[in-house]
């Protein structure tokens, strides 16, 4: 065999013939391009008359496999997977808005979503107002004749306010404004926005759905097939495509999603009650606690699923907060959520650091404020670790009071 023939026989050889068997697990298809039989076949694929792929930015099997599962979970059709949660939101805004359109956003949206709305949209000729999503009256008051879209989250971070979704959905329908819901915190296990009247649902799949902090992905689905098509085109055109390996990891993560969610939610409920009883904890925010202002709304909307996120506060300022983190070496101090491990975040120094001090105060974010995303650990272990961490913070707070008093 010549070198040339040798090369030809090695390069671009297809996978082995699997015969009459098939893999149990979705394979990873890293291929960027897909060959076909000729121009007629390619026409058929592009025109949707035949199934197939052409170029990975336009779509690939791993994204399609993951999207089909997320569609099923969200009771959606034709959803698309994107390279991140922010890519999903970007695709929605870039595909459905025109210069001059106005958007009403929830005032407590995820930090980057807020930045996208407030800093990027005005540059593109869209205008934006923010209003409290827990109060449909505030959202209604922010509407203008040119309002095209309302963007809200089911549950806010880190205040854990529950959006008044039923009233906002009727408002959006009446005013013919598109309602876009970020369902990342709640997940389809607890709530399906499209069933509740939203026009579009999106996710950071990076969080609970993938669940292992090893894949950055988003997902978006629209009820109206024309909107879904426009969003899918934007994903391909602006280049918001996900990587096949990430899609594969998320698909594997979904196998255990329901189990992880239920366990993490049980842990959150028990940990919230535990923290509320600890000396040194000045407040606990969890929609399932009896004193939460939106408990009844959360119970109704989410069928009793109060979620996997909670926040709490200790006295003593930055020094106490630092002591709390230092005394909890097994609780990763990390600005993310939805991991299999319980994570601790400090909004003032991470997600909410860019806000003005008055805005931080309005959200009740002091130095002692922490947000917890519960994982699937043994609850007694978690309770013990939080007890020790809070005690360390309280020791610092008490010493500080005595020194200054
Ligand atoms: C993380 C997050 C996003 C952004 O998702 P990425 O995958 O990080 O781009 C959007 N909304 C919420 C609620 C999030 O938690």
Coordinates of C-alpha atoms and ligand atoms in Angstrom, one line a residue:
X1 CA 0.0 0.0 0.0
X2 CA 1.3 3.5 -0.8
X3 CA 1.5 6.2 1.8
X4 CA -1.4 7.9 0.0
X5 CA -3.6 4.8 0.1
X6 CA -2.6 4.2 3.7
X7 CA -3.7 7.8 4.6
X8 CA -7.0 7.4 2.7
X9 CA -7.9 4.2 4.5
X10 CA -7.4 5.8 7.9
X11 CA -8.8 9.3 7.6
X12 CA -12.6 9.8 7.6
X13 CA -13.4 6.1 8.0
X14 CA -16.8 5.7 9.5
X15 CA -17.6 4.1 12.8
X16 CA -17.7 0.3 13.0
X17 CA -20.8 -1.4 11.9
X18 CA -22.9 -2.2 15.0
X19 CA -24.8 -4.9 13.1
X20 CA -28.2 -5.7 14.5
X21 CA -27.3 -4.1 17.9
X22 CA -27.5 -0.5 19.0
X23 CA -26.0 1.5 21.8
X24 CA -28.0 2.0 25.0
X25 CA -26.6 5.4 25.5
X26 CA -26.7 8.4 23.1
X27 CA -23.3 8.5 21.4
X28 CA -21.3 11.8 21.3
X29 CA -21.2 13.1 17.7
X30 CA -18.5 15.8 17.6
X31 CA -18.8 16.0 13.8
X32 CA -19.1 19.6 12.6
X33 CA -20.3 18.6 9.1
X34 CA -22.6 16.0 7.8
X35 CA -22.1 14.5 4.3
X36 CA -25.1 13.6 2.2
X37 CA -25.8 12.1 -1.2
X38 CA -25.9 15.3 -3.2
X39 CA -27.7 18.6 -3.8
X40 CA -31.2 17.1 -3.8
X41 CA -30.6 15.5 -0.4
X42 CA -29.2 18.7 1.0
X43 CA -32.2 20.6 -0.4
X44 CA -34.5 18.1 1.4
X45 CA -32.7 18.5 4.7
X46 CA -32.7 22.4 4.5
X47 CA -36.3 22.5 3.5
X48 CA -37.3 20.1 6.3
X49 CA -38.6 17.4 4.0
X50 CA -36.1 14.9 5.2
X51 CA -34.4 14.4 8.6
X52 CA -30.7 15.2 8.7
X53 CA -28.0 17.6 9.6
X54 CA -25.6 19.7 7.5
X55 CA -23.4 21.9 9.7
X56 CA -23.2 21.7 13.5
X57 CA -23.8 25.4 14.1
X58 CA -27.2 24.9 12.4
X59 CA -27.9 21.8 14.6
X60 CA -26.4 18.5 15.6
X61 CA -27.6 15.2 17.0
X62 CA -26.6 15.8 20.6
X63 CA -28.4 19.1 20.8
X64 CA -31.4 17.6 19.1
X65 CA -31.4 14.6 21.6
X66 CA -31.2 17.0 24.6
X67 CA -33.8 19.4 23.2
X68 CA -36.3 16.6 22.7
X69 CA -36.0 15.6 26.3
X70 CA -36.3 19.1 27.6
X71 CA -39.3 19.7 25.3
X72 CA -41.0 16.7 26.8
X73 CA -40.3 18.0 30.3
X74 CA -41.6 21.5 29.6
X75 CA -44.5 20.3 27.5
X76 CA -43.1 22.2 24.6
X77 CA -42.4 21.5 20.9
X78 CA -39.5 22.6 18.8
X79 CA -37.3 24.0 21.6
X80 CA -33.6 24.6 21.1
X81 CA -30.5 24.1 23.2
X82 CA -28.1 26.9 23.3
X83 CA -24.5 27.4 24.4
X84 CA -25.5 29.0 27.7
X85 CA -28.6 30.3 29.6
X86 CA -27.5 33.8 28.5
X87 CA -27.4 32.7 24.9
X88 CA -31.0 31.5 25.2
X89 CA -32.1 34.9 26.5
X90 CA -30.0 36.7 23.8
X91 CA -31.6 34.6 21.1
X92 CA -35.1 35.5 22.4
X93 CA -34.4 39.2 22.5
X94 CA -32.4 39.4 19.2
X95 CA -35.0 37.4 17.2
X96 CA -38.3 38.9 18.5
X97 CA -37.6 42.6 19.1
X98 CA -37.1 45.5 16.7
X99 CA -35.7 48.9 17.2
X100 CA -38.2 51.0 19.2
X101 CA -39.7 48.1 21.1
X102 CA -40.0 48.3 24.9
X103 CA -39.3 45.5 27.3
X104 CA -40.4 45.2 30.9
X105 CA -38.1 43.1 33.0
X106 CA -38.4 41.8 36.6
X107 CA -36.4 44.0 38.9
X108 CA -34.7 41.1 40.5
X109 CA -33.6 39.1 37.4
X110 CA -30.4 37.2 37.4
X111 CA -27.5 39.6 37.4
X112 CA -26.3 39.0 33.8
X113 CA -29.9 39.1 32.5
X114 CA -30.3 42.5 34.1
X115 CA -27.1 43.7 32.6
X116 CA -28.2 42.5 29.2
X117 CA -31.5 44.3 29.5
X118 CA -30.1 47.5 31.0
X119 CA -26.7 47.9 29.2
X120 CA -27.0 46.1 25.9
X121 CA -30.7 46.6 24.8
X122 CA -30.5 50.4 24.8
X123 CA -27.5 50.3 22.5
X124 CA -29.6 48.3 20.0
X125 CA -32.4 50.8 20.1
X126 CA -34.8 48.9 22.5
X127 CA -36.0 50.6 25.7
X128 CA -36.4 48.9 29.0
X129 CA -38.2 49.3 32.3
X130 CA -37.8 47.2 35.5
X131 CA -40.7 46.3 37.8
X132 CA -41.3 44.0 40.7
X133 CA -42.4 40.7 39.3
X134 CA -44.0 39.7 42.6
X135 CA -46.5 42.5 42.0
X136 CA -48.6 42.2 38.8
X137 CA -49.8 45.8 39.4
X138 CA -46.2 47.1 39.2
X139 CA -45.6 45.2 35.9
X140 CA -48.9 46.6 34.5
X141 CA -47.9 50.1 35.5
X142 CA -44.6 49.7 33.6
X143 CA -46.3 48.7 30.3
X144 CA -46.3 51.2 27.4
X145 CA -48.0 51.2 24.0
X146 CA -44.7 50.0 22.5
X147 CA -44.1 47.2 25.0
X148 CA -43.5 44.0 23.2
X149 CA -42.2 41.7 25.9
X150 CA -42.2 41.0 29.7
X151 CA -39.3 39.0 31.0
X152 CA -39.6 37.5 34.5
X153 CA -38.2 34.7 36.7
X154 CA -40.4 32.3 38.6
X155 CA -38.5 32.9 41.9
X156 CA -36.0 35.7 42.4
X157 CA -32.4 35.5 43.5
X158 CA -31.5 35.9 46.3
X159 CA -34.7 37.3 47.8
X160 CA -36.7 34.2 46.8
X161 CA -39.7 36.3 45.9
X162 CA -42.3 34.4 43.9
X163 CA -43.5 36.1 40.7
X164 CA -47.3 36.7 40.4
X165 CA -47.2 34.6 37.3
X166 CA -51.0 34.0 36.9
X167 CA -51.9 37.7 37.0
X168 CA -48.9 38.6 34.8
X169 CA -49.9 35.9 32.2
X170 CA -53.5 37.3 32.0
X171 CA -52.1 40.8 31.7
X172 CA -49.7 39.8 28.9
X173 CA -52.5 38.0 27.1
X174 CA -54.9 41.0 27.4
X175 CA -52.3 43.5 26.3
X176 CA -50.9 41.3 23.6
X177 CA -47.4 41.3 25.1
X178 CA -45.1 38.3 25.0
X179 CA -44.5 36.7 28.4
X180 CA -41.0 35.2 28.7
X181 CA -40.3 33.1 31.8
X182 CA -36.8 32.1 33.1
X183 CA -37.6 28.7 34.8
X184 CA -34.1 27.9 36.0
X185 CA -34.8 28.1 39.7
X186 CA -38.1 26.3 39.6
X187 CA -37.5 23.7 36.9
X188 CA -40.3 21.7 35.1
X189 CA -40.4 19.4 38.1
X190 CA -42.3 22.2 40.0
X191 CA -43.7 24.4 37.3
X192 CA -44.3 24.5 33.5
X193 CA -44.5 28.2 32.3
X194 CA -46.0 27.3 28.9
X195 CA -48.9 25.5 30.6
X196 CA -49.4 28.5 32.9
X197 CA -49.8 30.9 29.9
X198 CA -46.3 32.0 29.2
X199 CA -45.3 32.4 25.5
X200 CA -41.7 31.5 26.0
X201 CA -39.7 29.5 28.6
X202 CA -36.0 29.5 28.9
X203 CA -33.4 27.9 31.2
X204 CA -29.9 27.9 32.3
X205 CA -29.5 24.1 31.8
X206 CA -26.1 24.7 33.4
X207 CA -27.8 24.6 36.8
X208 CA -30.2 22.0 38.1
X209 CA -31.1 20.3 34.9
X210 CA -27.5 19.3 34.0
X211 CA -26.8 19.3 37.7
X212 CA -23.1 18.5 38.0
X213 CA -21.4 21.9 37.2
X214 CA -19.6 20.5 34.2
X215 CA -21.6 21.8 31.3
X216 CA -22.6 25.3 30.3
X217 CA -25.9 25.3 28.4
X218 CA -29.3 26.9 27.8
X219 CA -32.6 26.0 26.4
X220 CA -35.5 28.0 25.0
X221 CA -39.0 27.0 23.7
X222 CA -41.9 29.0 22.4
X223 CA -45.6 28.1 22.2
X224 CA -46.1 29.7 18.8
X225 CA -44.2 27.6 16.1
X226 CA -43.3 30.8 14.2
X227 CA -41.7 32.3 17.2
X228 CA -39.9 29.0 17.9
X229 CA -38.6 29.0 14.3
X230 CA -37.4 32.7 14.6
X231 CA -35.5 31.9 17.8
X232 CA -34.0 28.7 16.3
X233 CA -32.8 30.8 13.3
X234 CA -31.3 33.4 15.7
X235 CA -29.4 30.6 17.5
X236 CA -27.8 29.4 14.2
X237 CA -27.2 33.0 12.9
X238 CA -25.8 34.7 15.9
X239 CA -23.8 31.5 16.7
X240 CA -25.4 30.5 20.1
X241 CA -24.9 26.8 19.3
X242 CA -24.0 24.4 22.2
X243 CA -21.1 21.9 22.1
X244 CA -22.0 18.2 21.6
X245 CA -20.0 17.1 24.6
X246 CA -21.9 19.5 26.9
X247 CA -25.2 18.3 25.5
X248 CA -24.2 14.8 26.2
X249 CA -23.3 15.5 29.8
X250 CA -26.6 17.3 30.3
X251 CA -28.5 14.5 28.8
X252 CA -26.8 12.1 31.2
X253 CA -27.5 14.5 34.0
X254 CA -31.2 14.4 33.2
X255 CA -31.4 10.7 34.0
X256 CA -31.1 11.6 37.7
X257 CA -32.8 15.0 37.6
X258 CA -36.0 14.0 39.3
X259 CA -34.2 12.2 42.1
X260 CA -31.7 15.0 42.6
X261 CA -34.4 17.6 42.6
X262 CA -36.5 15.8 45.1
X263 CA -33.6 15.1 47.5
X264 CA -32.2 18.7 47.2
X265 CA -35.7 20.1 47.8
X266 CA -36.2 17.9 50.9
X267 CA -32.8 19.1 52.1
X268 CA -33.7 22.7 51.5
X269 CA -36.9 22.5 53.5
X270 CA -35.2 20.8 56.4
X271 CA -32.2 23.1 56.3
X272 CA -34.4 26.2 56.2
X273 CA -36.3 25.1 59.3
X274 CA -33.0 24.2 61.0
X275 CA -31.4 27.5 60.3
X276 CA -34.5 29.4 61.5
X277 CA -34.0 27.8 64.9
X278 CA -30.2 28.5 65.2
X279 CA -29.1 31.3 67.6
X280 CA -27.2 33.9 65.5
X281 CA -29.4 33.6 62.4
X282 CA -31.4 36.8 62.0
X283 CA -33.6 35.7 59.2
X284 CA -34.2 32.8 56.8
X285 CA -35.9 33.1 53.4
X286 CA -37.5 30.0 51.9
X287 CA -40.9 29.9 50.1
X288 CA -41.9 26.9 52.2
X289 CA -41.5 28.6 55.5
X290 CA -44.8 29.7 57.2
X291 CA -43.5 33.3 57.5
X292 CA -42.6 33.7 53.8
X293 CA -44.8 36.4 52.2
X294 CA -45.5 34.3 49.0
X295 CA -45.9 30.9 50.6
X296 CA -49.5 30.5 49.5
X297 CA -48.7 31.6 45.9
X298 CA -45.7 29.2 45.7
X299 CA -47.8 26.3 47.1
X300 CA -50.4 26.9 44.4
X301 CA -48.1 27.6 41.4
X302 CA -45.5 25.0 42.2
X303 CA -47.8 22.3 43.6
X304 CA -46.1 22.4 47.0
X305 CA -42.5 22.3 45.5
X306 CA -40.8 25.1 47.3
X307 CA -37.5 24.6 45.6
X308 CA -33.9 24.0 46.4
X309 CA -32.8 27.5 47.1
X310 CA -32.8 29.4 50.4
X311 CA -31.2 32.5 51.9
X312 CA -30.3 33.4 55.4
X313 CA -28.6 36.2 57.3
X314 CA -26.2 36.4 60.3
X315 CA -25.1 39.4 62.3
X316 CA -21.6 40.7 62.4
X317 CA -20.7 42.1 59.0
X318 CA -17.9 41.0 56.7
X319 CA -15.8 39.5 59.5
X320 CA -18.6 37.2 60.6
X321 CA -19.4 36.3 57.0
X322 CA -15.7 35.4 56.4
X323 CA -15.7 33.3 59.6
X324 CA -18.8 31.5 58.5
X325 CA -17.2 30.4 55.2
X326 CA -14.0 29.5 56.8
X327 CA -15.8 27.2 59.3
X328 CA -17.6 25.4 56.5
X329 CA -14.8 23.8 54.5
X330 CA -17.1 21.2 53.0
X331 CA -19.6 23.7 51.6
X332 CA -18.1 25.1 48.4
X333 CA -18.2 28.9 48.5
X334 CA -19.1 29.3 44.8
X335 CA -21.4 31.6 42.9
X336 CA -23.5 29.0 41.2
X337 CA -26.5 26.8 42.0
X338 CA -28.1 23.5 41.2
X339 CA -25.0 21.3 41.8
X340 CA -25.1 17.9 43.4
X341 CA -23.2 19.5 46.3
X342 CA -24.6 22.2 48.5
X343 CA -23.1 25.5 47.6
X344 CA -22.9 28.8 49.6
X345 CA -22.8 32.1 47.9
X346 CA -22.5 35.7 49.2
X347 CA -24.5 37.9 46.8
X348 CA -22.9 41.2 48.0
X349 CA -19.4 40.1 46.8
X350 CA -20.5 38.1 43.8
X351 CA -23.9 38.1 41.9
X352 CA -25.0 41.5 43.2
X353 CA -21.7 43.3 43.6
X354 CA -22.3 45.6 40.6
X355 CA -25.5 47.1 42.1
X356 CA -25.5 50.5 43.7
X357 CA -25.4 50.4 47.6
X358 CA -29.0 51.8 47.7
X359 CA -30.2 48.9 45.4
X360 CA -28.3 46.4 47.6
X361 CA -30.0 47.8 50.7
X362 CA -33.4 47.7 49.0
X363 CA -32.9 44.0 48.3
X364 CA -31.9 43.5 51.9
X365 CA -28.4 42.4 51.0
X366 CA -26.1 43.0 53.9
X367 CA -22.6 41.5 54.6
X368 CA -24.2 38.7 56.6
X369 CA -26.5 37.6 53.8
X370 CA -25.9 34.2 52.3
X371 CA -27.7 32.2 49.6
X372 CA -27.7 28.4 49.7
X373 CA -28.3 26.0 46.9
X374 CA -28.9 22.6 48.5
X375 CA -27.4 19.5 47.0
X376 CA -28.1 15.8 47.6
X377 CA -25.9 15.2 50.7
X378 CA -27.1 13.5 53.9
X379 CA -29.2 16.1 55.7
X380 CA -27.7 15.5 59.2
X381 CA -24.3 16.1 57.8
X382 CA -25.5 19.4 56.3
X383 CA -27.2 20.5 59.5
X384 CA -24.0 19.9 61.5
X385 CA -21.9 21.8 59.1
X386 CA -24.3 24.8 59.0
X387 CA -24.6 24.7 62.8
X388 CA -20.8 25.0 63.1
X389 CA -20.5 27.7 60.5
X390 CA -23.2 29.8 62.1
X391 CA -21.6 29.4 65.5
X392 CA -18.3 30.6 64.1
X393 CA -20.0 33.7 62.7
X394 CA -21.8 34.4 65.9
X395 CA -18.6 34.2 67.9
X396 CA -17.1 36.9 65.7
X397 CA -20.3 39.0 65.9
X398 CA -20.4 38.8 69.7
X399 CA -16.7 39.6 70.0
X400 CA -17.2 42.6 67.7
X401 CA -20.1 43.9 69.8
X402 CA -18.2 43.5 73.0
X403 CA -15.1 45.3 71.6
X404 CA -17.2 48.2 70.3
X405 CA -19.6 48.3 73.3
Ligands
LIG1 C1 -27.2 31.0 35.7 C2 -28.5 31.7 35.3 C3 -28.7 32.3 34.1 C4 -27.6 32.3 33.0 O1 -27.2 31.0 32.6 P1 -25.8 30.6 32.1 O2 -25.9 29.2 31.7 O3 -24.8 30.9 33.2 O4 -25.5 31.5 30.9 C5 -29.9 32.8 33.8 N1 -30.9 32.8 34.7 C6 -30.7 32.3 35.9 C7 -31.9 32.3 36.9 C8 -29.5 31.7 36.3 O5 -29.4 31.2 37.5

